mmCIF file of C-alpha atoms in Angstrom:
data_model
loop_
_atom_site.group_PDB
_atom_site.id
_atom_site.type_symbol
_atom_site.label_atom_id
_atom_site.label_comp_id
_atom_site.label_asym_id
_atom_site.label_seq_id
_atom_site.Cartn_x
_atom_site.Cartn_y
_atom_site.Cartn_z
ATOM 1 C CA MET A 373 11.808 -31.860 12.849
ATOM 2 C CA ALA A 374 12.837 -33.168 9.423
ATOM 3 C CA THR A 375 10.719 -35.563 7.386
ATOM 4 C CA ASP A 376 11.597 -39.255 7.416
ATOM 5 C CA PRO A 377 13.770 -39.582 4.242
ATOM 6 C CA ARG A 378 12.335 -42.973 3.331
ATOM 7 C CA ALA A 379 8.780 -41.651 3.583
ATOM 8 C CA LEU A 380 9.755 -38.609 1.484
ATOM 9 C CA ILE A 381 11.278 -40.687 -1.331
ATOM 10 C CA THR A 382 8.349 -43.113 -1.225
ATOM 11 C CA ARG A 383 5.927 -40.225 -1.651
ATOM 12 C CA LEU A 384 7.991 -38.673 -4.429
ATOM 13 C CA ASP A 385 8.087 -41.972 -6.340
ATOM 14 C CA ALA A 386 4.319 -42.346 -5.864
ATOM 15 C CA LEU A 387 3.704 -38.844 -7.275
ATOM 16 C CA LYS A 388 5.948 -39.708 -10.228
ATOM 17 C CA ALA A 389 4.010 -42.894 -10.915
ATOM 18 C CA ASP A 390 0.691 -41.053 -10.745
ATOM 19 C CA ARG A 391 1.921 -38.537 -13.325
ATOM 20 C CA ALA A 392 3.618 -41.017 -15.676
ATOM 21 C CA SER A 393 0.793 -41.047 -18.252
ATOM 22 C CA THR A 394 0.507 -37.256 -18.081
ATOM 23 C CA ASP A 395 4.244 -36.918 -18.775
ATOM 24 C CA VAL A 396 3.825 -38.956 -21.968
ATOM 25 C CA PHE A 397 0.944 -36.686 -23.025
ATOM 26 C CA TRP A 398 2.933 -33.546 -22.177
ATOM 27 C CA GLN A 399 5.942 -34.802 -24.140
ATOM 28 C CA GLU A 400 3.758 -35.244 -27.212
ATOM 29 C CA VAL A 401 2.449 -31.692 -26.802
ATOM 30 C CA ALA A 402 6.005 -30.413 -26.336
ATOM 31 C CA ASP A 403 7.248 -32.139 -29.501
ATOM 32 C CA TYR A 404 4.847 -30.133 -31.657
ATOM 33 C CA THR A 405 4.262 -26.950 -29.628
ATOM 34 C CA LEU A 406 7.102 -26.189 -27.163
ATOM 35 C CA PRO A 407 10.164 -28.215 -28.204
ATOM 36 C CA SER A 408 12.293 -26.529 -25.535
ATOM 37 C CA ARG A 409 10.392 -28.494 -22.863
ATOM 38 C CA SER A 410 11.183 -32.116 -22.054
ATOM 39 C CA PHE A 411 9.297 -34.609 -19.872
ATOM 40 C CA THR A 412 10.157 -38.114 -21.059
ATOM 41 C CA SER A 413 12.693 -37.407 -23.791
ATOM 42 C CA SER A 414 16.286 -38.433 -23.086
ATOM 43 C CA ALA A 415 17.792 -36.044 -25.640
ATOM 44 C CA PRO A 416 20.787 -34.060 -24.349
ATOM 45 C CA PRO A 417 20.221 -30.421 -23.304
ATOM 46 C CA GLY A 418 20.241 -27.970 -26.185
ATOM 47 C CA SER A 419 19.576 -30.592 -28.856
ATOM 48 C CA ARG A 420 16.974 -29.948 -31.545
ATOM 49 C CA ARG A 421 14.343 -32.396 -30.326
ATOM 50 C CA SER A 422 11.712 -31.095 -32.733
ATOM 51 C CA ALA A 423 13.786 -31.436 -35.905
ATOM 52 C CA ALA A 424 12.517 -34.928 -36.732
ATOM 53 C CA ARG A 425 8.867 -34.413 -35.776
ATOM 54 C CA ALA A 426 7.599 -30.848 -36.328
ATOM 55 C CA PHE A 427 6.995 -29.680 -39.910
ATOM 56 C CA ASN A 428 4.746 -26.689 -39.172
ATOM 57 C CA SER A 429 5.343 -23.835 -36.733
ATOM 58 C CA THR A 430 1.707 -22.698 -36.412
ATOM 59 C CA PRO A 431 1.056 -24.401 -33.013
ATOM 60 C CA GLY A 432 4.233 -22.990 -31.480
ATOM 61 C CA LEU A 433 3.542 -19.482 -32.763
ATOM 62 C CA ALA A 434 -0.061 -19.630 -31.539
ATOM 63 C CA CYS A 435 1.092 -20.734 -28.088
ATOM 64 C CA GLU A 436 3.647 -17.920 -27.951
ATOM 65 C CA GLN A 437 1.046 -15.398 -29.084
ATOM 66 C CA LEU A 438 -1.485 -16.473 -26.455
ATOM 67 C CA ALA A 439 1.173 -16.411 -23.725
ATOM 68 C CA GLY A 440 2.283 -12.943 -24.799
ATOM 69 C CA ALA A 441 -1.298 -11.657 -24.892
ATOM 70 C CA LEU A 442 -1.996 -12.962 -21.394
ATOM 71 C CA HIS A 443 1.204 -11.358 -20.137
ATOM 72 C CA GLY A 444 0.228 -8.041 -21.667
ATOM 73 C CA MET A 445 -3.367 -8.163 -20.394
ATOM 74 C CA LEU A 446 -2.906 -9.585 -16.908
ATOM 75 C CA THR A 447 0.562 -8.597 -15.692
ATOM 76 C CA SER A 448 1.763 -6.006 -18.166
ATOM 77 C CA PRO A 449 5.119 -4.401 -17.262
ATOM 78 C CA SER A 450 3.937 -1.147 -18.863
ATOM 79 C CA LEU A 451 0.431 -0.843 -17.329
ATOM 80 C CA ARG A 452 -0.723 -0.487 -13.717
ATOM 81 C CA TRP A 453 -2.511 -3.836 -13.586
ATOM 82 C CA PHE A 454 -3.410 -4.009 -9.880
ATOM 83 C CA SER A 455 -4.329 -1.819 -6.919
ATOM 84 C CA LEU A 456 -4.887 -2.394 -3.203
ATOM 85 C CA ARG A 457 -7.881 -1.331 -1.167
ATOM 86 C CA ALA A 458 -9.439 -2.070 2.204
ATOM 87 C CA ARG A 459 -12.063 -4.796 2.373
ATOM 88 C CA ASP A 460 -14.103 -2.792 4.862
ATOM 89 C CA PRO A 461 -16.108 -0.174 2.869
ATOM 90 C CA ALA A 462 -16.024 2.224 5.792
ATOM 91 C CA MET A 463 -12.234 2.094 6.004
ATOM 92 C CA ALA A 464 -11.952 2.423 2.230
ATOM 93 C CA GLU A 465 -13.526 5.887 2.461
ATOM 94 C CA ASP A 466 -10.934 7.138 4.957
ATOM 95 C CA GLN A 467 -8.405 9.413 3.240
ATOM 96 C CA GLN A 468 -5.460 8.222 5.338
ATOM 97 C CA VAL A 469 -6.311 4.579 4.691
ATOM 98 C CA ARG A 470 -6.618 5.207 0.964
ATOM 99 C CA ALA A 471 -3.303 7.064 0.951
ATOM 100 C CA TRP A 472 -1.618 4.154 2.724
ATOM 101 C CA TYR A 473 -2.973 1.637 0.209
ATOM 102 C CA GLU A 474 -1.911 3.816 -2.715
ATOM 103 C CA HIS A 475 1.591 4.035 -1.254
ATOM 104 C CA ALA A 476 1.692 0.233 -0.742
ATOM 105 C CA THR A 477 0.481 -0.311 -4.329
ATOM 106 C CA GLU A 478 3.260 1.934 -5.640
ATOM 107 C CA ARG A 479 5.916 0.114 -3.607
ATOM 108 C CA MET A 480 4.678 -3.282 -4.781
ATOM 109 C CA TYR A 481 4.548 -2.144 -8.400
ATOM 110 C CA LEU A 482 8.110 -0.830 -8.267
ATOM 111 C CA THR A 483 9.251 -4.120 -6.744
ATOM 112 C CA LEU A 484 7.549 -6.285 -9.379
ATOM 113 C CA THR A 485 8.833 -4.221 -12.306
ATOM 114 C CA SER A 486 12.422 -4.126 -11.070
ATOM 115 C CA THR A 487 15.006 -6.389 -12.672
ATOM 116 C CA GLU A 488 15.982 -7.675 -9.221
ATOM 117 C CA SER A 489 12.645 -9.427 -8.746
ATOM 118 C CA ASN A 490 12.751 -11.304 -12.102
ATOM 119 C CA PHE A 491 8.945 -11.125 -12.126
ATOM 120 C CA ASP A 492 8.353 -10.412 -15.834
ATOM 121 C CA THR A 493 10.710 -13.138 -17.040
ATOM 122 C CA ALA A 494 9.211 -15.695 -14.673
ATOM 123 C CA MET A 495 5.652 -14.802 -15.654
ATOM 124 C CA HIS A 496 6.355 -15.241 -19.362
ATOM 125 C CA GLU A 497 7.681 -18.757 -18.709
ATOM 126 C CA LEU A 498 4.628 -19.463 -16.562
ATOM 127 C CA TYR A 499 2.209 -18.353 -19.284
ATOM 128 C CA LEU A 500 3.977 -20.564 -21.844
ATOM 129 C CA ASP A 501 3.594 -23.586 -19.566
ATOM 130 C CA LEU A 502 -0.060 -22.757 -18.894
ATOM 131 C CA CYS A 503 -0.883 -22.443 -22.597
ATOM 132 C CA GLY A 504 1.074 -25.564 -23.512
ATOM 133 C CA PHE A 505 0.557 -27.923 -20.571
ATOM 134 C CA GLY A 506 -2.202 -26.395 -18.476
ATOM 135 C CA SER A 507 -0.025 -26.130 -15.348
ATOM 136 C CA GLY A 508 2.874 -23.956 -14.260
ATOM 137 C CA VAL A 509 5.052 -23.348 -11.224
ATOM 138 C CA ILE A 510 6.692 -20.204 -9.847
ATOM 139 C CA PHE A 511 8.799 -20.167 -6.692
ATOM 140 C CA ILE A 512 8.533 -16.952 -4.651
ATOM 141 C CA ALA A 513 11.708 -16.496 -2.598
ATOM 142 C CA ASP A 514 12.143 -13.914 0.136
ATOM 143 C CA ARG A 515 15.748 -12.719 0.146
ATOM 144 C CA PRO A 516 16.358 -10.667 3.315
ATOM 145 C CA ASP A 517 19.147 -8.668 1.706
ATOM 146 C CA ARG A 518 17.656 -8.149 -1.772
ATOM 147 C CA GLY A 519 13.883 -8.533 -1.505
ATOM 148 C CA VAL A 520 11.407 -10.852 -3.182
ATOM 149 C CA TYR A 521 12.515 -12.975 -6.143
ATOM 150 C CA TYR A 522 10.349 -14.909 -8.628
ATOM 151 C CA GLU A 523 11.689 -17.961 -10.444
ATOM 152 C CA ALA A 524 9.808 -20.210 -12.858
ATOM 153 C CA ARG A 525 10.434 -23.861 -12.079
ATOM 154 C CA PRO A 526 10.514 -26.490 -14.872
ATOM 155 C CA LEU A 527 7.209 -28.332 -14.758
ATOM 156 C CA ALA A 528 8.961 -31.633 -15.504
ATOM 157 C CA GLU A 529 10.827 -31.388 -12.182
ATOM 158 C CA CYS A 530 7.836 -30.527 -9.984
ATOM 159 C CA TYR A 531 5.431 -33.092 -8.556
ATOM 160 C CA MET A 532 2.365 -31.695 -6.802
ATOM 161 C CA ALA A 533 -0.502 -32.763 -4.567
ATOM 162 C CA GLN A 534 -3.647 -30.878 -3.623
ATOM 163 C CA GLY A 535 -5.659 -30.544 -0.450
ATOM 164 C CA ALA A 536 -9.350 -31.124 0.177
ATOM 165 C CA ASP A 537 -10.153 -27.651 -1.193
ATOM 166 C CA GLY A 538 -8.600 -28.505 -4.568
ATOM 167 C CA ARG A 539 -5.648 -26.138 -4.123
ATOM 168 C CA ILE A 540 -2.051 -27.211 -4.551
ATOM 169 C CA ASP A 541 -0.510 -27.430 -1.071
ATOM 170 C CA THR A 542 2.403 -29.859 -1.574
ATOM 171 C CA LEU A 543 5.255 -29.676 -4.064
ATOM 172 C CA ILE A 544 8.329 -31.890 -4.312
ATOM 173 C CA ARG A 545 10.953 -30.890 -6.837
ATOM 174 C CA GLU A 546 13.700 -33.225 -8.014
ATOM 175 C CA TRP A 547 16.476 -31.891 -10.236
ATOM 176 C CA SER A 548 20.163 -32.257 -10.982
ATOM 177 C CA LEU A 549 22.957 -29.940 -9.826
ATOM 178 C CA PRO A 550 26.735 -30.142 -10.282
ATOM 179 C CA LEU A 551 28.348 -31.454 -7.140
ATOM 180 C CA ARG A 552 30.412 -28.259 -6.801
ATOM 181 C CA GLU A 553 27.175 -26.223 -6.619
ATOM 182 C CA VAL A 554 25.764 -28.484 -3.937
ATOM 183 C CA HIS A 555 28.977 -27.970 -1.976
ATOM 184 C CA ARG A 556 28.783 -24.194 -2.480
ATOM 185 C CA LEU A 557 25.148 -23.902 -1.416
ATOM 186 C CA TRP A 558 25.342 -26.295 1.542
ATOM 187 C CA PRO A 559 29.041 -26.455 2.533
ATOM 188 C CA ASP A 560 28.411 -27.748 6.048
ATOM 189 C CA ALA A 561 25.881 -30.430 5.166
ATOM 190 C CA LEU A 562 27.879 -32.708 2.872
ATOM 191 C CA PRO A 563 29.673 -35.740 4.307
ATOM 192 C CA GLY A 564 33.441 -35.899 3.914
ATOM 193 C CA ALA A 565 33.331 -38.458 1.107
ATOM 194 C CA LEU A 566 31.207 -36.160 -1.055
ATOM 195 C CA ILE A 567 33.431 -33.170 -0.322
ATOM 196 C CA GLU A 568 36.445 -35.141 -1.565
ATOM 197 C CA ARG A 569 34.449 -36.245 -4.614
ATOM 198 C CA ALA A 570 33.485 -32.617 -5.317
ATOM 199 C CA GLN A 571 37.168 -31.746 -5.450
ATOM 200 C CA ARG A 572 37.923 -34.606 -7.865
ATOM 201 C CA THR A 573 34.851 -34.340 -10.107
ATOM 202 C CA PRO A 574 33.243 -30.929 -9.461
ATOM 203 C CA ASP A 575 30.792 -31.153 -12.374
ATOM 204 C CA ALA A 576 29.419 -34.594 -11.548
ATOM 205 C CA PRO A 577 25.575 -34.456 -11.675
ATOM 206 C CA THR A 578 23.888 -34.867 -8.295
ATOM 207 C CA THR A 579 20.178 -35.284 -7.623
ATOM 208 C CA VAL A 580 18.671 -32.780 -5.164
ATOM 209 C CA VAL A 581 15.153 -32.953 -3.720
ATOM 210 C CA HIS A 582 13.273 -29.893 -2.436
ATOM 211 C CA ALA A 583 10.083 -30.705 -0.533
ATOM 212 C CA VAL A 584 7.534 -28.131 0.645
ATOM 213 C CA ILE A 585 4.903 -29.879 2.753
ATOM 214 C CA PRO A 586 2.120 -28.511 4.997
ATOM 215 C CA ARG A 587 2.629 -29.148 8.681
ATOM 216 C CA GLY A 588 0.627 -27.689 11.568
ATOM 217 C CA GLY A 589 -0.886 -24.802 9.643
ATOM 218 C CA ARG A 590 2.464 -23.809 8.117
ATOM 219 C CA TRP A 591 4.711 -25.139 5.348
ATOM 220 C CA CYS A 592 8.094 -26.692 6.048
ATOM 221 C CA SER A 593 10.793 -26.561 3.382
ATOM 222 C CA GLU A 594 13.528 -29.191 3.229
ATOM 223 C CA TYR A 595 16.406 -29.807 0.837
ATOM 224 C CA TRP A 596 17.767 -33.345 0.532
ATOM 225 C CA LEU A 597 20.521 -35.033 -1.409
ATOM 226 C CA ARG A 598 18.994 -38.195 -2.857
ATOM 227 C CA GLU A 599 22.070 -40.437 -2.989
ATOM 228 C CA PRO A 600 23.341 -40.811 -0.374
ATOM 229 C CA MET A 601 20.199 -39.548 1.366
ATOM 230 C CA THR A 602 21.497 -36.466 3.193
ATOM 231 C CA LEU A 603 19.591 -33.580 4.746
ATOM 232 C CA LEU A 604 20.979 -30.352 3.287
ATOM 233 C CA GLU A 605 18.663 -27.720 4.787
ATOM 234 C CA ASP A 606 15.728 -27.745 7.205
ATOM 235 C CA GLU A 607 15.397 -24.141 8.289
ATOM 236 C CA ASN A 608 12.650 -22.570 6.174
ATOM 237 C CA ASP A 609 9.195 -22.399 7.709
ATOM 238 C CA PHE A 610 6.637 -20.539 5.593
ATOM 239 C CA LYS A 611 3.364 -19.036 6.765
ATOM 240 C CA SER A 612 1.940 -19.507 3.266
ATOM 241 C CA PHE A 613 2.718 -21.803 0.358
ATOM 242 C CA PRO A 614 5.846 -20.350 -1.344
ATOM 243 C CA PHE A 615 4.853 -21.606 -4.808
ATOM 244 C CA ALA A 616 2.300 -20.258 -7.248
ATOM 245 C CA ALA A 617 0.958 -23.237 -9.196
ATOM 246 C CA PRO A 618 -1.950 -22.062 -11.386
ATOM 247 C CA ARG A 619 -3.806 -24.314 -13.804
ATOM 248 C CA TRP A 620 -5.450 -23.250 -17.059
ATOM 249 C CA ALA A 621 -8.524 -25.438 -16.638
ATOM 250 C CA LYS A 622 -8.940 -28.001 -13.883
ATOM 251 C CA ARG A 623 -10.931 -31.167 -14.410
ATOM 252 C CA SER A 624 -12.724 -32.686 -11.441
ATOM 253 C CA GLY A 625 -10.572 -35.197 -9.574
ATOM 254 C CA GLU A 626 -7.323 -34.256 -11.371
ATOM 255 C CA THR A 627 -4.318 -32.471 -9.905
ATOM 256 C CA TYR A 628 -2.811 -31.021 -13.076
ATOM 257 C CA GLY A 629 -4.475 -28.662 -15.522
ATOM 258 C CA PHE A 630 -5.689 -28.952 -19.097
ATOM 259 C CA SER A 631 -4.431 -26.515 -21.742
ATOM 260 C CA PRO A 632 -5.442 -25.182 -25.181
ATOM 261 C CA ALA A 633 -2.535 -27.100 -26.739
ATOM 262 C CA MET A 634 -3.703 -30.351 -25.153
ATOM 263 C CA GLY A 635 -7.222 -29.817 -26.492
ATOM 264 C CA ALA A 636 -5.920 -28.998 -29.985
ATOM 265 C CA LEU A 637 -3.408 -31.873 -30.128
ATOM 266 C CA PRO A 638 -5.430 -33.960 -32.667
ATOM 267 C CA ASP A 639 -5.523 -31.003 -35.077
ATOM 268 C CA ILE A 640 -1.861 -30.227 -34.341
ATOM 269 C CA LYS A 641 -0.804 -33.778 -35.233
ATOM 270 C CA LEU A 642 -3.036 -33.771 -38.322
ATOM 271 C CA LEU A 643 -1.530 -30.470 -39.479
ATOM 272 C CA ASN A 644 1.970 -31.823 -38.956
ATOM 273 C CA ARG A 645 1.188 -34.930 -41.030
ATOM 274 C CA LEU A 646 -0.426 -32.908 -43.817
ATOM 275 C CA GLU A 647 2.537 -30.549 -43.908
ATOM 276 C CA GLU A 648 4.925 -33.485 -44.212
ATOM 277 C CA MET A 649 2.870 -34.925 -47.111
ATOM 278 C CA GLN A 650 2.687 -31.506 -48.749
ATOM 279 C CA LEU A 651 6.466 -31.094 -48.604
ATOM 280 C CA ARG A 652 6.906 -34.466 -50.295
ATOM 281 C CA ALA A 653 4.357 -33.533 -52.964
ATOM 282 C CA HIS A 654 6.146 -30.239 -53.644
ATOM 283 C CA ALA A 655 9.481 -32.042 -53.906
ATOM 284 C CA LYS A 656 8.043 -34.487 -56.451
ATOM 285 C CA ALA A 657 6.488 -31.651 -58.455
ATOM 286 C CA VAL A 658 9.746 -29.669 -58.545
ATOM 287 C CA ASP A 659 12.025 -32.687 -59.044
ATOM 288 C CA PRO A 660 9.774 -35.434 -60.476
ATOM 289 C CA VAL A 661 10.551 -39.106 -60.917
ATOM 290 C CA ILE A 662 11.808 -39.840 -64.430
ATOM 291 C CA LEU A 663 10.396 -42.746 -66.472
ATOM 292 C CA LEU A 664 12.893 -44.489 -68.753
ATOM 293 C CA PRO A 665 11.947 -47.246 -71.219
ATOM 294 C CA ASP A 666 14.103 -50.381 -70.989
ATOM 295 C CA ASP A 667 13.867 -53.577 -73.023
ATOM 296 C CA GLY A 668 16.108 -55.710 -70.813
ATOM 297 C CA PHE A 669 14.901 -55.561 -67.214
ATOM 298 C CA LEU A 670 12.594 -53.869 -64.741
ATOM 299 C CA ASN A 671 13.740 -52.477 -61.397
ATOM 300 C CA GLN A 672 11.863 -51.818 -58.169
ATOM 301 C CA PRO A 673 9.524 -48.785 -58.407
ATOM 302 C CA THR A 674 10.722 -45.617 -56.707
ATOM 303 C CA ALA A 675 8.696 -42.613 -55.600
ATOM 304 C CA ARG A 676 11.408 -40.377 -54.184
ATOM 305 C CA PRO A 677 11.957 -36.967 -55.839
ATOM 306 C CA GLY A 678 14.529 -37.066 -58.598
ATOM 307 C CA GLY A 679 14.411 -40.853 -58.840
ATOM 308 C CA ILE A 680 14.516 -42.923 -62.008
ATOM 309 C CA MET A 681 12.006 -45.690 -62.715
ATOM 310 C CA TYR A 682 12.495 -48.148 -65.576
ATOM 311 C CA PHE A 683 9.569 -49.677 -67.425
ATOM 312 C CA ARG A 684 9.304 -52.037 -70.373
ATOM 313 C CA ALA A 685 9.012 -50.073 -73.595
ATOM 314 C CA GLY A 686 5.485 -50.023 -74.926
ATOM 315 C CA ALA A 687 4.014 -51.438 -71.708
ATOM 316 C CA MET A 688 2.092 -48.256 -71.016
ATOM 317 C CA GLY A 689 1.736 -47.189 -74.623
ATOM 318 C CA ILE A 690 4.819 -44.984 -74.406
ATOM 319 C CA ASP A 691 8.473 -45.553 -75.211
ATOM 320 C CA ARG A 692 10.004 -42.151 -74.565
ATOM 321 C CA ILE A 693 11.657 -40.467 -71.541
ATOM 322 C CA GLN A 694 9.165 -38.475 -69.483
ATOM 323 C CA ALA A 695 8.319 -37.415 -65.907
ATOM 324 C CA LEU A 696 6.024 -39.481 -63.727
ATOM 325 C CA PRO A 697 2.822 -37.490 -63.104
ATOM 326 C CA SER A 698 2.624 -36.371 -59.487
ATOM 327 C CA GLY A 699 -0.362 -35.526 -57.317
ATOM 328 C CA ARG A 700 -1.970 -32.092 -57.217
ATOM 329 C CA VAL A 701 -0.164 -30.125 -54.526
ATOM 330 C CA ASP A 702 -2.830 -27.418 -54.541
ATOM 331 C CA LEU A 703 -5.441 -29.752 -53.057
ATOM 332 C CA GLY A 704 -3.658 -29.908 -49.676
ATOM 333 C CA VAL A 705 -3.074 -26.162 -49.349
ATOM 334 C CA ASP A 706 -6.688 -25.246 -48.589
ATOM 335 C CA TYR A 707 -7.107 -28.116 -46.142
ATOM 336 C CA ILE A 708 -3.913 -27.128 -44.314
ATOM 337 C CA GLY A 709 -5.260 -23.580 -44.065
ATOM 338 C CA GLN A 710 -8.474 -24.887 -42.483
ATOM 339 C CA ILE A 711 -6.538 -26.894 -39.877
ATOM 340 C CA GLN A 712 -4.324 -23.904 -39.096
ATOM 341 C CA GLU A 713 -7.397 -21.746 -38.532
ATOM 342 C CA ARG A 714 -8.871 -24.333 -36.149
ATOM 343 C CA ILE A 715 -5.640 -24.386 -34.171
ATOM 344 C CA ARG A 716 -5.560 -20.583 -33.951
ATOM 345 C CA ARG A 717 -9.132 -20.617 -32.665
ATOM 346 C CA ALA A 718 -8.166 -23.214 -30.056
ATOM 347 C CA PHE A 719 -5.535 -20.750 -28.801
ATOM 348 C CA TYR A 720 -8.063 -17.859 -28.819
ATOM 349 C CA ILE A 721 -6.019 -15.917 -31.365
ATOM 350 C CA GLU A 722 -9.130 -14.459 -33.014
ATOM 351 C CA TRP A 723 -10.206 -13.081 -29.623
ATOM 352 C CA MET A 724 -6.792 -11.515 -29.118
ATOM 353 C CA ASN A 725 -6.967 -9.720 -32.467
ATOM 354 C CA LEU A 726 -9.952 -7.481 -31.806
ATOM 355 C CA PRO A 727 -10.293 -4.505 -34.172
ATOM 356 C CA VAL A 728 -7.747 -1.764 -33.529
ATOM 357 C CA GLN A 729 -8.044 1.806 -34.791
ATOM 358 C CA GLN A 730 -5.299 4.258 -35.558
ATOM 359 C CA GLY A 731 -4.443 6.728 -32.790
ATOM 360 C CA MET A 732 -6.260 4.948 -29.954
ATOM 361 C CA THR A 733 -6.137 6.722 -26.603
ATOM 362 C CA ALA A 734 -4.949 5.088 -23.390
ATOM 363 C CA THR A 735 -8.591 4.782 -22.261
ATOM 364 C CA GLU A 736 -9.530 2.990 -25.492
ATOM 365 C CA VAL A 737 -6.592 0.616 -25.085
ATOM 366 C CA LEU A 738 -7.713 -0.225 -21.547
ATOM 367 C CA GLN A 739 -11.291 -0.763 -22.757
ATOM 368 C CA ARG A 740 -10.050 -3.126 -25.468
ATOM 369 C CA ARG A 741 -8.030 -5.018 -22.878
ATOM 370 C CA ASP A 742 -11.083 -5.274 -20.594
ATOM 371 C CA GLU A 743 -13.144 -6.604 -23.493
ATOM 372 C CA MET A 744 -10.613 -9.338 -24.188
ATOM 373 C CA LEU A 745 -10.500 -10.192 -20.489
ATOM 374 C CA ARG A 746 -14.286 -10.575 -20.446
ATOM 375 C CA VAL A 747 -14.077 -12.958 -23.407
ATOM 376 C CA LEU A 748 -11.394 -14.990 -21.611
ATOM 377 C CA GLY A 749 -13.154 -14.596 -18.258
ATOM 378 C CA PRO A 750 -13.469 -18.278 -17.245
ATOM 379 C CA MET A 751 -9.776 -19.026 -17.876
ATOM 380 C CA VAL A 752 -8.580 -15.747 -16.324
#
């Protein structure tokens, strides 16, 4: 039985309202750290949203480095990062049981590392969202003809709710699809008027809603067209929640997570401002303002690089052409370096760069990885 569409939209709008302030915060983080993400910005897709705001790439590089390190330590495509075993110690000692679990581990590993599953690509996107915004979403689809498939969902499109145990158990996604794609995916669900419209304007954007809601110990999955409100699909019934929605650090009473980038945002904004001032100081030092004596008139002062400022001859004890002294650009360099180091520490970069020796064996590499995992234990 499908959900009442009015109740579904009402709940979606309520989840949006609850997350409105978080979206503003996330957009600020995205502007300086992950400019490819968008939460409240209305810039067109593919535009350079960061061009007018970000002057230093340290936060973005630190976020990428932390995400890459987590990928390599936790779900490395080149290392056997998991194994299965029986919970019952007595069964775990049985040779046949152990052989079965080893075979299952091998099959699972081959599935996750195959290009068909898209696991590695999805996990990298997930780690970026976790490091930048503290929350991430992966949809785990079971394709009967091709096997399991992992797809990272844009966090901006996903609105979540948690149960009494603090785990995410409800997710409603709202996104835009071309009308021709809606017709291709759900050819029998569209009303005649929309089918005719799809033929006239196939690329017209259409809002689709996917709701996964717990019901009777299971999870029902429904796809709706928002306008006009039309049920597209109500056939999926999952035994377990089909989304993985981890959070970097969860604060009591909050649904969404808290990330290293969110904690370092004051330093990130300070670094960006200092870098902007430093660029202006360098420009003035390389192309300084010129002072010209003039006996007839005085103009408005200018401080832009390469500008010309007139002054009354003899007013400052000089009557010759010279450059306006600029500030000391070296004073800001050390301070910028200190802020950059604080940001790198906020992203645990110093913990990722543990000492490495030449010619390390595979065992030593695994030990180094385990040491880093112990340092990052609470977040892992």
